[in-house]
Amino acid sequence: MDRAKCQRHRYRACCFALCDGAVNWKDVLADKAAWDTVVWFGVIISLATGLTSLGFIKWMSAGFASMLTGMDWMTTFILLGFAYIYLHYVFATASGHVAAMYVPFAAVAIGAGAPPLMVAVCFAIFSNFMWGITEYAGGPGPIYFGQGFFERPRFYKINFVLVTASVIIVFAVGMLWWKIIGLY
């Protein structure tokens, strides 16, 4: 089934649920967590789209490449890895982040001398870590966050610590393993 047809089926199902009385409009309006999610996604998607269309991503990648010129590949690779993770705060979703940043960051790391396979694997792992860094990073995040178990500052602090620890573990264990298997 093509995307447009699938979307029409969803609209019909929603309309049927409203018309049939299974869901009433007051219930829809009362779901504050859902509306909070919709508003935040709209704002953040607009921001990410604007940054990309204005050439910010290309400019930032070129800036990273020029700042890191002259450093050894290991330092460059580690700095880019951390930057790749934490720049996620300016993107609406992990998919948008990966689409905009993976190739330029990988190209800078490989250009500095990092082994291509190691760069590809490491950035792929980090692309999964981003799902935990913000409540809007991936599919289920807004739903979990919207339940109200955590206030936003506490949520960010906890996830910042967890993601940072995970990145350090990947670099420490990964670099040792990749050295043992001969990737560098």
mmCIF file of C-alpha atoms in Angstrom, residues 27-41 142-143 146-147:
data_model
loop_
_atom_site.group_PDB
_atom_site.id
_atom_site.type_symbol
_atom_site.label_atom_id
_atom_site.label_comp_id
_atom_site.label_asym_id
_atom_site.label_seq_id
_atom_site.Cartn_x
_atom_site.Cartn_y
_atom_site.Cartn_z
ATOM 1 C CA ASP A 27 -11.757 13.919 25.005
ATOM 2 C CA VAL A 28 -9.431 14.803 22.149
ATOM 3 C CA LEU A 29 -9.128 18.413 23.336
ATOM 4 C CA ALA A 30 -8.586 17.324 26.951
ATOM 5 C CA ASP A 31 -5.519 15.229 26.118
ATOM 6 C CA LYS A 32 -2.948 17.873 27.058
ATOM 7 C CA ALA A 33 0.032 15.541 26.613
ATOM 8 C CA ALA A 34 -0.941 14.863 22.996
ATOM 9 C CA TRP A 35 -1.330 18.564 22.205
ATOM 10 C CA ASP A 36 1.956 19.336 23.947
ATOM 11 C CA THR A 37 3.627 16.757 21.719
ATOM 12 C CA VAL A 38 2.032 18.146 18.555
ATOM 13 C CA VAL A 39 3.098 21.716 19.354
ATOM 14 C CA TRP A 40 6.683 20.774 20.284
ATOM 15 C CA PHE A 41 7.103 18.592 17.191
ATOM 16 C CA PRO A 142 6.873 12.009 23.305
ATOM 17 C CA ILE A 143 4.388 9.413 24.472
ATOM 18 C CA GLY A 146 3.899 13.034 27.986
ATOM 19 C CA GLN A 147 2.822 10.760 30.834
#
